[in-house]
Coordinates of C-alpha atoms in Angstrom, one line a residue:
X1 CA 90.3 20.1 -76.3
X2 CA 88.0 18.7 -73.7
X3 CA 84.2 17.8 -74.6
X4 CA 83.0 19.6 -71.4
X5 CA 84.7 23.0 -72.8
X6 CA 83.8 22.7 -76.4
X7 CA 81.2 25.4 -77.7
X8 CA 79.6 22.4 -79.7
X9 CA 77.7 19.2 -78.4
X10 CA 80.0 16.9 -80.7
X11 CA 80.7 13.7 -78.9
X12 CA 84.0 12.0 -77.7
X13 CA 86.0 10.3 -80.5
X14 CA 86.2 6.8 -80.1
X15 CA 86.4 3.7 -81.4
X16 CA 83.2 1.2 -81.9
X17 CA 85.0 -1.2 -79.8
X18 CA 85.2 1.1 -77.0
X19 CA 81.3 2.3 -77.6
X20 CA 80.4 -1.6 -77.7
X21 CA 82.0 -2.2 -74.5
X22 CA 80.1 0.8 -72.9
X23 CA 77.0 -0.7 -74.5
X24 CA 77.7 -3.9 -72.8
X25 CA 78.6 -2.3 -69.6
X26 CA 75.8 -0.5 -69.4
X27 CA 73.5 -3.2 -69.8
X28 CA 75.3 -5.7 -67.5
X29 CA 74.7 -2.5 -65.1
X30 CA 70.9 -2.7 -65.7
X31 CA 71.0 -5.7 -63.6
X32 CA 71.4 -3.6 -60.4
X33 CA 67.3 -3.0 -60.2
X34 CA 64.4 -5.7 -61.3
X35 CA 62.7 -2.5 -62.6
X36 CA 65.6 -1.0 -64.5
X37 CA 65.3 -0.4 -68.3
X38 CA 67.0 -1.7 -71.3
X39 CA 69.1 0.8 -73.3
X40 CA 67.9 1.3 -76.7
X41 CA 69.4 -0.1 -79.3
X42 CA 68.8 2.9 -81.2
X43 CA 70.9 5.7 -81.3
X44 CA 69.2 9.4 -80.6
X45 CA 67.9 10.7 -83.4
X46 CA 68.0 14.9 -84.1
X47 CA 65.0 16.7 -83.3
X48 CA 63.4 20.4 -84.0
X49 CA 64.4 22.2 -80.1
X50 CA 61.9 24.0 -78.4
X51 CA 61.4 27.8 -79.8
X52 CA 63.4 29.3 -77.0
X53 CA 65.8 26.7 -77.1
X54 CA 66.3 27.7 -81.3
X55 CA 70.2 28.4 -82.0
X56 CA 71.4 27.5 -78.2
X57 CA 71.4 24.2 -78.0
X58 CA 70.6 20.8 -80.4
X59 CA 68.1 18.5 -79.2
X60 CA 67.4 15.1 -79.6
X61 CA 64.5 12.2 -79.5
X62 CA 64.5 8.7 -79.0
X63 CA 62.7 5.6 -77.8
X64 CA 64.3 3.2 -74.7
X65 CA 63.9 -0.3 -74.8
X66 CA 61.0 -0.6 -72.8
X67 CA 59.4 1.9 -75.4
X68 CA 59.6 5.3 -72.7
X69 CA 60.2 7.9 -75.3
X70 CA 62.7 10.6 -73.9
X71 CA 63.9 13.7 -75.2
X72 CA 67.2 15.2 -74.7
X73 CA 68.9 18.5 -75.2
X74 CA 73.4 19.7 -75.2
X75 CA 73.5 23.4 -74.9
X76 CA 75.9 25.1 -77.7
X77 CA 78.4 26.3 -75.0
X78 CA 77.6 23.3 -72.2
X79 CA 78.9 23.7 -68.9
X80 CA 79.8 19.5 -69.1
X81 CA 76.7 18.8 -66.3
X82 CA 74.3 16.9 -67.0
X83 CA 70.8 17.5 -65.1
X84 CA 67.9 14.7 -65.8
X85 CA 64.6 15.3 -65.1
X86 CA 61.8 13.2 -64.0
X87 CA 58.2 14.5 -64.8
X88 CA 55.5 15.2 -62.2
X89 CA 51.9 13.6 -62.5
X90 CA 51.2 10.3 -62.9
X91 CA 49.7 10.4 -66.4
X92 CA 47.4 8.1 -67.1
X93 CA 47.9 6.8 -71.0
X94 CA 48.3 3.2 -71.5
X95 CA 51.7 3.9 -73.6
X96 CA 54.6 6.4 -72.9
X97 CA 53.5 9.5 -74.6
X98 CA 55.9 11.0 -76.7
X99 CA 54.7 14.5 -76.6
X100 CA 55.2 14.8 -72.5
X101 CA 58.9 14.8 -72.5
X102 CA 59.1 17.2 -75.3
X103 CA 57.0 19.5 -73.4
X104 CA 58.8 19.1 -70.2
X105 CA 62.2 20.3 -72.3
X106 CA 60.2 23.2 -73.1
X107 CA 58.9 24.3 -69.5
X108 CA 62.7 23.7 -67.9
X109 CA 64.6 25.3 -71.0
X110 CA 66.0 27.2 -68.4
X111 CA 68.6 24.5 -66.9
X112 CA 69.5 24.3 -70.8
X113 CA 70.0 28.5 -70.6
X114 CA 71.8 27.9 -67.8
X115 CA 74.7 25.5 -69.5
X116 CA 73.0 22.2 -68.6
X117 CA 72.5 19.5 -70.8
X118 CA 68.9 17.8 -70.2
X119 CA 67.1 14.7 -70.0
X120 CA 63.7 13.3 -69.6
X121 CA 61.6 10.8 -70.1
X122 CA 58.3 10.4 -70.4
X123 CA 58.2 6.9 -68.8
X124 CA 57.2 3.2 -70.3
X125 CA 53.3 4.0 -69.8
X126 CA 50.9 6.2 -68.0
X127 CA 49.6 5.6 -64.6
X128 CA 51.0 4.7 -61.2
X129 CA 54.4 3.1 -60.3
X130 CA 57.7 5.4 -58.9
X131 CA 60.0 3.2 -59.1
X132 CA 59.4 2.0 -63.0
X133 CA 59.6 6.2 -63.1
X134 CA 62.7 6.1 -61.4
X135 CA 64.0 3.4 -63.4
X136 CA 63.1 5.0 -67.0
X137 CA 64.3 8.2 -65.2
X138 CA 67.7 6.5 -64.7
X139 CA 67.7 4.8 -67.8
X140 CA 67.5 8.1 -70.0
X141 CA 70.7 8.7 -68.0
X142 CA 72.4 6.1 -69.2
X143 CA 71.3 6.4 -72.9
X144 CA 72.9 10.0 -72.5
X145 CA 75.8 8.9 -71.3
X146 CA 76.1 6.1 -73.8
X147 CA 75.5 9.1 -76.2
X148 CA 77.4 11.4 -75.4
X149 CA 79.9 10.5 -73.0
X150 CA 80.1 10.4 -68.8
X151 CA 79.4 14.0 -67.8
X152 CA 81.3 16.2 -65.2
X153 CA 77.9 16.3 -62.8
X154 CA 75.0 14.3 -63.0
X155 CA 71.8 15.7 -61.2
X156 CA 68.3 14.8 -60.9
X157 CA 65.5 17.5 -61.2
X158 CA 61.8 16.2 -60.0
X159 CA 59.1 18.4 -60.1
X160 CA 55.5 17.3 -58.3
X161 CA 54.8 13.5 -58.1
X162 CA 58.2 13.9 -60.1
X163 CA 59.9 15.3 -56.9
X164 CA 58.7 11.5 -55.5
X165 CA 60.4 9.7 -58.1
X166 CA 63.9 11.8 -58.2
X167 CA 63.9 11.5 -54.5
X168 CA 63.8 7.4 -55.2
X169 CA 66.5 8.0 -57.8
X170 CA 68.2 9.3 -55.3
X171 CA 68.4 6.9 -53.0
X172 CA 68.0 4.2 -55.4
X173 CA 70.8 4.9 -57.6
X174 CA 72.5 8.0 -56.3
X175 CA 74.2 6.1 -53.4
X176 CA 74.9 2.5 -54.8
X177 CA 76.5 3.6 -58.1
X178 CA 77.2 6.9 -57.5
X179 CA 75.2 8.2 -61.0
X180 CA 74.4 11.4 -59.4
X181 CA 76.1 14.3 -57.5
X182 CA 72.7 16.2 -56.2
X183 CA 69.2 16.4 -56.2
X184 CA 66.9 19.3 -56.5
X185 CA 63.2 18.5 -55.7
X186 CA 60.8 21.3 -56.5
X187 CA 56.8 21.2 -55.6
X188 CA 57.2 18.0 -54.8
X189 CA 55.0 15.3 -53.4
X190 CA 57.2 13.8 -50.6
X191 CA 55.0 12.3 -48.3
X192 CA 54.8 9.4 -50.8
X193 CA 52.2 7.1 -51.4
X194 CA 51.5 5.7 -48.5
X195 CA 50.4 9.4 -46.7
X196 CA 51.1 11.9 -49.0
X197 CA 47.7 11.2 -50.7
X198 CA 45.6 10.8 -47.3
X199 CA 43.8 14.3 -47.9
X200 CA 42.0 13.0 -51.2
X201 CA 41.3 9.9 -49.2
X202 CA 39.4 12.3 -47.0
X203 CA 37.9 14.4 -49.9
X204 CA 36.6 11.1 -51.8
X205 CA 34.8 10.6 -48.6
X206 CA 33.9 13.7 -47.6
X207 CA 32.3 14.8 -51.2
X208 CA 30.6 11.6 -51.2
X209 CA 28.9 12.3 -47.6
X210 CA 27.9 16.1 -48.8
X211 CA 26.6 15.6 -52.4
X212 CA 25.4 11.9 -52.9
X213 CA 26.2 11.9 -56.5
X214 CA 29.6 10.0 -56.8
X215 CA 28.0 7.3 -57.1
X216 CA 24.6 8.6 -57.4
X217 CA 22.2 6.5 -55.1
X218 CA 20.7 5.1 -58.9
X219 CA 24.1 4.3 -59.7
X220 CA 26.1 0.7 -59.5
X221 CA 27.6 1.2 -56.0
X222 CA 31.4 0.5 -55.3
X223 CA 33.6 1.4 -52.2
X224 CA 35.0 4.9 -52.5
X225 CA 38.5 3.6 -52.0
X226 CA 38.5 2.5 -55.5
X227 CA 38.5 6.2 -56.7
X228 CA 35.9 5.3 -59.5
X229 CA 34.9 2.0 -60.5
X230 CA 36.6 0.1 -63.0
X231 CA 34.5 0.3 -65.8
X232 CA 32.8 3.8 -65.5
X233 CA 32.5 5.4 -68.3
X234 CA 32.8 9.3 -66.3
X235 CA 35.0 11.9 -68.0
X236 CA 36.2 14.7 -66.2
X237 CA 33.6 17.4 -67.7
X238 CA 31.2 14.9 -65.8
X239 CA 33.2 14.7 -63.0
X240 CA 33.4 18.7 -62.9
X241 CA 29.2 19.0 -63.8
X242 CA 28.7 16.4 -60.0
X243 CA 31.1 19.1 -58.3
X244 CA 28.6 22.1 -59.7
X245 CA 25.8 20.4 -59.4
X246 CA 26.5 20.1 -55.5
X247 CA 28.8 23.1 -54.5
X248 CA 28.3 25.6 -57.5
X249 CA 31.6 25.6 -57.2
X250 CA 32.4 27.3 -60.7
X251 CA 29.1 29.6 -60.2
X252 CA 29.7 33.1 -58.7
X253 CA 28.9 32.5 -55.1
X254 CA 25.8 35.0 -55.2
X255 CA 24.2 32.4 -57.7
X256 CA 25.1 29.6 -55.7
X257 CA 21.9 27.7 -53.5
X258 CA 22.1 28.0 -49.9
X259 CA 22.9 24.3 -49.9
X260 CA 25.3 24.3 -52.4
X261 CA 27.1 27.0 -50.3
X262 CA 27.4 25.2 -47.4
X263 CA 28.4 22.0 -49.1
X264 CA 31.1 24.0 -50.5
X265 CA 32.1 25.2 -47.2
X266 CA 31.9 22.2 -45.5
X267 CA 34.0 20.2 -47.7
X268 CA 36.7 23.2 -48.1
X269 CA 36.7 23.6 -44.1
X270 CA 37.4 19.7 -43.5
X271 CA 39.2 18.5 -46.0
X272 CA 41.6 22.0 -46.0
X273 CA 41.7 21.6 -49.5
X274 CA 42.2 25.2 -51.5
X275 CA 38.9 25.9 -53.3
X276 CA 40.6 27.0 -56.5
X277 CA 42.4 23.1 -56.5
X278 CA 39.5 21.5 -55.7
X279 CA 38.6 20.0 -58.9
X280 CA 41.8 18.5 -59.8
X281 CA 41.7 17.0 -55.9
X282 CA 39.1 15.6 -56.9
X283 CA 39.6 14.6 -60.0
X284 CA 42.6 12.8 -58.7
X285 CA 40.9 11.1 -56.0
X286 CA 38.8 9.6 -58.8
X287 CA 40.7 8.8 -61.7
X288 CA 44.2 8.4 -60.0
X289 CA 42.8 6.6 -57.0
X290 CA 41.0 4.1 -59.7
X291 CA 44.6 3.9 -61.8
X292 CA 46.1 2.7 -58.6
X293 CA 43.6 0.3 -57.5
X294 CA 42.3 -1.3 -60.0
X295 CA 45.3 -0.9 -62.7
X296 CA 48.2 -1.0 -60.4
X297 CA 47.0 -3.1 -56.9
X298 CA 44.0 -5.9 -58.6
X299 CA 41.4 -4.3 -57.1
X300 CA 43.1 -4.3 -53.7
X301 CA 42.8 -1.0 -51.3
X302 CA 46.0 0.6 -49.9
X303 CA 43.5 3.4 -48.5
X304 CA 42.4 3.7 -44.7
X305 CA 40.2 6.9 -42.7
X306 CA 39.6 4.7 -39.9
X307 CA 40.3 6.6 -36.4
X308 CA 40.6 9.6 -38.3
X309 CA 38.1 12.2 -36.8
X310 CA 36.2 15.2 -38.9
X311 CA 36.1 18.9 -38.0
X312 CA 35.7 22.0 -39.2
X313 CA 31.6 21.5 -40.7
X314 CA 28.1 22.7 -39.5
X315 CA 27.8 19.5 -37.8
X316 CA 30.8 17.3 -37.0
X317 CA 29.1 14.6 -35.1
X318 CA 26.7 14.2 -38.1
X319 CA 29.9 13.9 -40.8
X320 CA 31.7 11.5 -39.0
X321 CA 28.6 8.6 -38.1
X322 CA 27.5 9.2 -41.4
X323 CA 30.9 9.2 -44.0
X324 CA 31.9 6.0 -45.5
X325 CA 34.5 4.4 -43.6
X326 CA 37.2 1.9 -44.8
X327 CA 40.5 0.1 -44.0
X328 CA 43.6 -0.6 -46.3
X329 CA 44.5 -4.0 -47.5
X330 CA 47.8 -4.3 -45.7
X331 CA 49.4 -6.5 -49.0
X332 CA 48.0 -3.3 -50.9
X333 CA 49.2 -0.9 -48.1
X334 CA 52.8 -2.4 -48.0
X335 CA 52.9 -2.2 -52.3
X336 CA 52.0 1.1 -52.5
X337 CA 54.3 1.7 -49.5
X338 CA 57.3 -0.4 -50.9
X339 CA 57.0 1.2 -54.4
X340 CA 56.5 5.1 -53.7
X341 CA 57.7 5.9 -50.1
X342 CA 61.0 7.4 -49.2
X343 CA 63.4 6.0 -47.0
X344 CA 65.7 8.8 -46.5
X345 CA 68.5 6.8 -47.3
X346 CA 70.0 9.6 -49.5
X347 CA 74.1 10.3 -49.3
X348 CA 74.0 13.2 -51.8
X349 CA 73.3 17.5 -51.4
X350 CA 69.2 17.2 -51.3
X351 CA 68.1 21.0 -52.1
X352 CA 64.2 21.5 -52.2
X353 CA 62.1 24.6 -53.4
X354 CA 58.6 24.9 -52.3
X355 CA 56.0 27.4 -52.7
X356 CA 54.4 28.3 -49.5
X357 CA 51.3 28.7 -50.4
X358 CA 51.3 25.5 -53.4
X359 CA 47.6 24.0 -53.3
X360 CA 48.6 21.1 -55.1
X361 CA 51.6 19.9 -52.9
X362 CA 50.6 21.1 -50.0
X363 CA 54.3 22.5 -48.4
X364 CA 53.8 20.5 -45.4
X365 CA 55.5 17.9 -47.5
X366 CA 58.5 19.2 -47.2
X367 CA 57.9 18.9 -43.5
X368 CA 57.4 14.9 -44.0
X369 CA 60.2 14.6 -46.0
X370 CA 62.8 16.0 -43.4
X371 CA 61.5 13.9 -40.8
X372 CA 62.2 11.3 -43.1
X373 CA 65.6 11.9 -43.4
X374 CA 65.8 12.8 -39.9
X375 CA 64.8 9.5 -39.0
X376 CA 67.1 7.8 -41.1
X377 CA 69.8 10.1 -39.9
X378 CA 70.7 11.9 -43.2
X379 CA 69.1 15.4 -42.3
X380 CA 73.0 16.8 -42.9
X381 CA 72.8 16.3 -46.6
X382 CA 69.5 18.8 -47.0
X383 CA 68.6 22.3 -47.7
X384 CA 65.0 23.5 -47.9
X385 CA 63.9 26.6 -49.4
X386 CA 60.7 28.0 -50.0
X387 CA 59.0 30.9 -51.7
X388 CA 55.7 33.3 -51.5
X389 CA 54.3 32.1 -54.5
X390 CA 50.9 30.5 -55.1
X391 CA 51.9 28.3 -58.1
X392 CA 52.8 24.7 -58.0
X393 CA 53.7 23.6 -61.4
X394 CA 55.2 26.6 -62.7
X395 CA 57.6 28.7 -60.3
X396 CA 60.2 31.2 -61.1
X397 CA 62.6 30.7 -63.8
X398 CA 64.8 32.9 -62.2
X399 CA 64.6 30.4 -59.1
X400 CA 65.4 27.7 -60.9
X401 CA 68.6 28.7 -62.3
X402 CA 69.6 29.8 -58.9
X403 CA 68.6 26.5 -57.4
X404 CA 70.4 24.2 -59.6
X405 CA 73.6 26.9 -59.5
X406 CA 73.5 26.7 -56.0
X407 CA 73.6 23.1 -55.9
X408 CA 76.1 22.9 -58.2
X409 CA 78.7 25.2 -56.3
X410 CA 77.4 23.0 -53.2
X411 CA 78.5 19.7 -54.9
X412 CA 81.8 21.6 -56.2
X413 CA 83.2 23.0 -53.3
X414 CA 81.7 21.3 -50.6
X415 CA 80.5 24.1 -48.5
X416 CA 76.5 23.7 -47.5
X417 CA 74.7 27.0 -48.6
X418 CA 71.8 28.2 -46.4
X419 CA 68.3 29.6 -47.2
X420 CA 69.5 32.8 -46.4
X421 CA 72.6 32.7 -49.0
X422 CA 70.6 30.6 -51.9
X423 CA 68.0 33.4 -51.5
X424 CA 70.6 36.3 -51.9
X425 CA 72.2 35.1 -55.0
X426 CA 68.7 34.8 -56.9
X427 CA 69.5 38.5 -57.8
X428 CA 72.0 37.8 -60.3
X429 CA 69.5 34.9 -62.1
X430 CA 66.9 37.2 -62.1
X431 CA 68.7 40.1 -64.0
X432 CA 69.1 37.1 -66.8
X433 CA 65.7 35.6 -66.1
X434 CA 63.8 38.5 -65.1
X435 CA 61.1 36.2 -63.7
X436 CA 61.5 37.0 -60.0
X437 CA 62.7 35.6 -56.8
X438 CA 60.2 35.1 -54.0
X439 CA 62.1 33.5 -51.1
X440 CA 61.4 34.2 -47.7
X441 CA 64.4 32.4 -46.2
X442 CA 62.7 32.3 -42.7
X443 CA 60.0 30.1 -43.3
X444 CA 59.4 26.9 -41.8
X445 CA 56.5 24.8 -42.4
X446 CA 54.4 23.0 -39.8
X447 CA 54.3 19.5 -39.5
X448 CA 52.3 16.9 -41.9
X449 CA 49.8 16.3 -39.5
X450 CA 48.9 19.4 -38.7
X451 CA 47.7 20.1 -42.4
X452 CA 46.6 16.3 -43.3
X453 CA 44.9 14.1 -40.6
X454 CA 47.3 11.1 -39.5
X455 CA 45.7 7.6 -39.7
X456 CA 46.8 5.8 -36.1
X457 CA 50.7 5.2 -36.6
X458 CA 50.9 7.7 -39.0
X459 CA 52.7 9.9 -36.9
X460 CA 56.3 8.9 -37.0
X461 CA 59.0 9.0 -40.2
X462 CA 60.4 7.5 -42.3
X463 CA 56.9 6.1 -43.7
X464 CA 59.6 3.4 -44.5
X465 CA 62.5 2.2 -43.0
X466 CA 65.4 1.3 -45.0
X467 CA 65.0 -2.5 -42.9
X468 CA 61.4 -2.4 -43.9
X469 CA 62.3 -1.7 -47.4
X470 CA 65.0 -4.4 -47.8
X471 CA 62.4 -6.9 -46.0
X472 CA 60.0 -6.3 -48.4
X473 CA 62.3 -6.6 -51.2
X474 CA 62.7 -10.2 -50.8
X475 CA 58.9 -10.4 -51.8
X476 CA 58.2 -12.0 -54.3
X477 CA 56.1 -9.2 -56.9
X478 CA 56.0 -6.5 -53.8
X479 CA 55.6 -3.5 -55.2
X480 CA 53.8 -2.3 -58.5
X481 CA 54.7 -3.8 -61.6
X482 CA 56.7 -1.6 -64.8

């Protein structure tokens, strides 16, 4: 009988020569990538599953040899694909948390409903770097493998900052090895690094112009590029106390100041930032911003609002003569750049799902990321769908069974679905899932620019070539370090 048909997850028989020599193969294979892990040593040890995942499936735990901890799951009756995820974020723990991937298995215990077998990882550490995500990302895939055997279909699932780091899986590995079959992006951050973070440049700058208190003028000063400064001691309850303090932003609006109320407006109306995501904007303007300046770049800023013009407050012409003005590092710029933007060079289905109205990742990121791969020429291999929701992290179940279905029976047969079919077979799913389907296959967003103010250049796609990014490659330490 073969594996992929068997109702349980036992693995292929074969001999410990054979499993050595996949061992071997697999590390020789590691070579491909300066950033690519090492496959544990260790074999996958049995874990308790997930409550909803009790009885359907058995589910396993492990550490890779860079010490990412990962977490894997076989359905009882799996459908022989394989679908590895890569976490949204970044984190920002010194060491690879154990509990993240564990907790991802339980939010998409739906691809493991669905048939799929699963695997994430939570990464070697916490903070910035997409391509050591990718490379954990595709090392988990090869521990599976190692595991349990090559699997019909191999696809990569990124959700948020994790749609940024699948998207370099897949162009990374998917083309050059041919590890995966598909893609399916969901919320994701595709503007990458370089841009897709340019509207909490502008809020760090913009708070800082309103409400003075970020560094307060009795504070140590430091550039507001660097997010925070390295060795503040803020927490995010202070962070959130500065953001009442100057916008009442958590106070009913009728006990709000009349200042506070127009600082609030003014920093919602230029930075077109959602005022219920305003916080955690913020918060990753400051904390993030610092991860990647000070932890990830020595200090260095990738960050520019030069040329870039304010509107939208009380008094424009005040706001821009008065707001902090800085200009990137171009050896920071290009790192950042080399490590987290997209290339488009992708030769495998691409299908994304995006909530219109996501104030996290803003849905005009899906606009920057088919420019992208209509730069590069590779628009062909891409469906985009998008749904009425409000959500970012957390979108229909029912949508995400029919997403990675219909990318399945895309990769299977060959025939490209459209918006319009992907959002008529969510019916089926949701009599199963019950959780809803919300597309409106219509929908197309606006460009980047029109939602996030371009810096001069910014205007064109990719953000990076695939030239650019095989110039930089022959850097010596370009990039972010694992």
């Amino acid at each position: 009988m073969n594996v992929f048909d068997a109702p349980t997850h036992a693995p292929r028989r074969r001999s410990a020569v054979v499993a050595a020599a996949l061992a071997a193969l697999l590390l020789g294979a590691l070579g491909e990538s300066s950033a690519a892990a090492r496959v544990s040593t260790g074999a996958p040890s049995v874990a308790e599953c997930p409550a909803g995942l009790a009885g359907k499936a058995t589910c396993y735990t492990g550490q890779d040899g860079n010490g990412a901890y990962y977490t894997m799951a076989v359905p009882k009756r799996w459908n022989g694909s394989l679908v590895v995820h890569a976490h949204g974020g970044p984190d920002l723990g010194d060491t690879s948390d154990p509990s993240r991937s564990a907790g991802d298995l339980e939010r998409w215990a739906v691809m493991v409903d669905e048939g799929y077998a699963w695997a994430g990882s939570s990464y070697r550490r916490g903070g910035y770097g997409t391509r050591m995500a990718a490379a954990d990302t595709e090392n988990v895939r090869r521990l599976f493998v190692s595991r349990f055997g090559q699997p019909k279909r191999t696809y990569v699932h990124g959700q948020s900052w994790g749609g940024d780091v699948a998207a370099k899986v897949a162009e990374t590995y998917g083309a050059r090895s041919g590890a995966y079959d598909g893609a399916l992006l969901t919320s994701g951050v595709l503007g990458g690094g370089s841009r897709g973070y340019d509207y909490r440049v502008d809020l760090r700058a913009v708070f800082q112009y309103y409400c003075r208190n970020h560094p307060r003028p009795t504070e140590t000063q430091y550039p507001l590029w660097q997010g925070l400064r390295a060795g503040s001691l803020m927490t995010s309850t202070g962070l959130r106390a500065r953001l009442e303090e100057c916008t009442g932003y958590a106070s009913e609006p009728a006990d709000r100041t009349a200042l506070q109320q127009r600082n609030l407006k003014d920093i919602l109306a230029v930075t077109r930032v959602p005022e219920r995501a305003l916080e955690s904007h913020l918060r990753f303007s400051t904390f993030t911003f610092r991860d990647i300046v000070s932890g990830r770049l020595g200090g260095r800023n990738p960050f520019s609002n030069q040329g870039v013009r304010y509107s939208g407050s009380h008094d424009d012409k005040a706001l821009n003569a008065g707001v902090e003005r800085f200009s990137a590092d171009p050896t920071a710029r290009r790192d950042l750049s080399y490590d987290s933007d997209l290339t488009g060079n992708v030769s495998i289905p691409v299908l994304t799902l995006h909530a219109i109205d996501d104030p996290t990742a803003f849905v005009e990121h899906e606009s920057a990321y088919r420019a992208t791969l209509e730069g590069a020429g590779t628009d062909g291999h891409l469906v985009q769908t998008y749904t009425t929701e409000t959500e970012h992290s957390a979108l229909s179940d029912s949508e995400y069974a029919n997403s990675v279905s219909a990318l399945d029976t895309w990769v299977r047969t060959g025939r490209k679905p459209t918006p319009g079919s992907i959002a008529a077979s969510c019916a089926a799913f949701d009599r199963v899932h019950a959780d809803g389907c919300f597309y409106n296959p219509r929908f197309l967003p606006p460009s980047y620019a029109s939602r996030v103010r371009p810096r001069p250049g910014g205007l064109s796609w990719p953000a990076m070539t695939a030239a650019q990014e095989r110039k930089w490659s022959r850097i010596t330490d370009v990039g972010i370090a694992p």
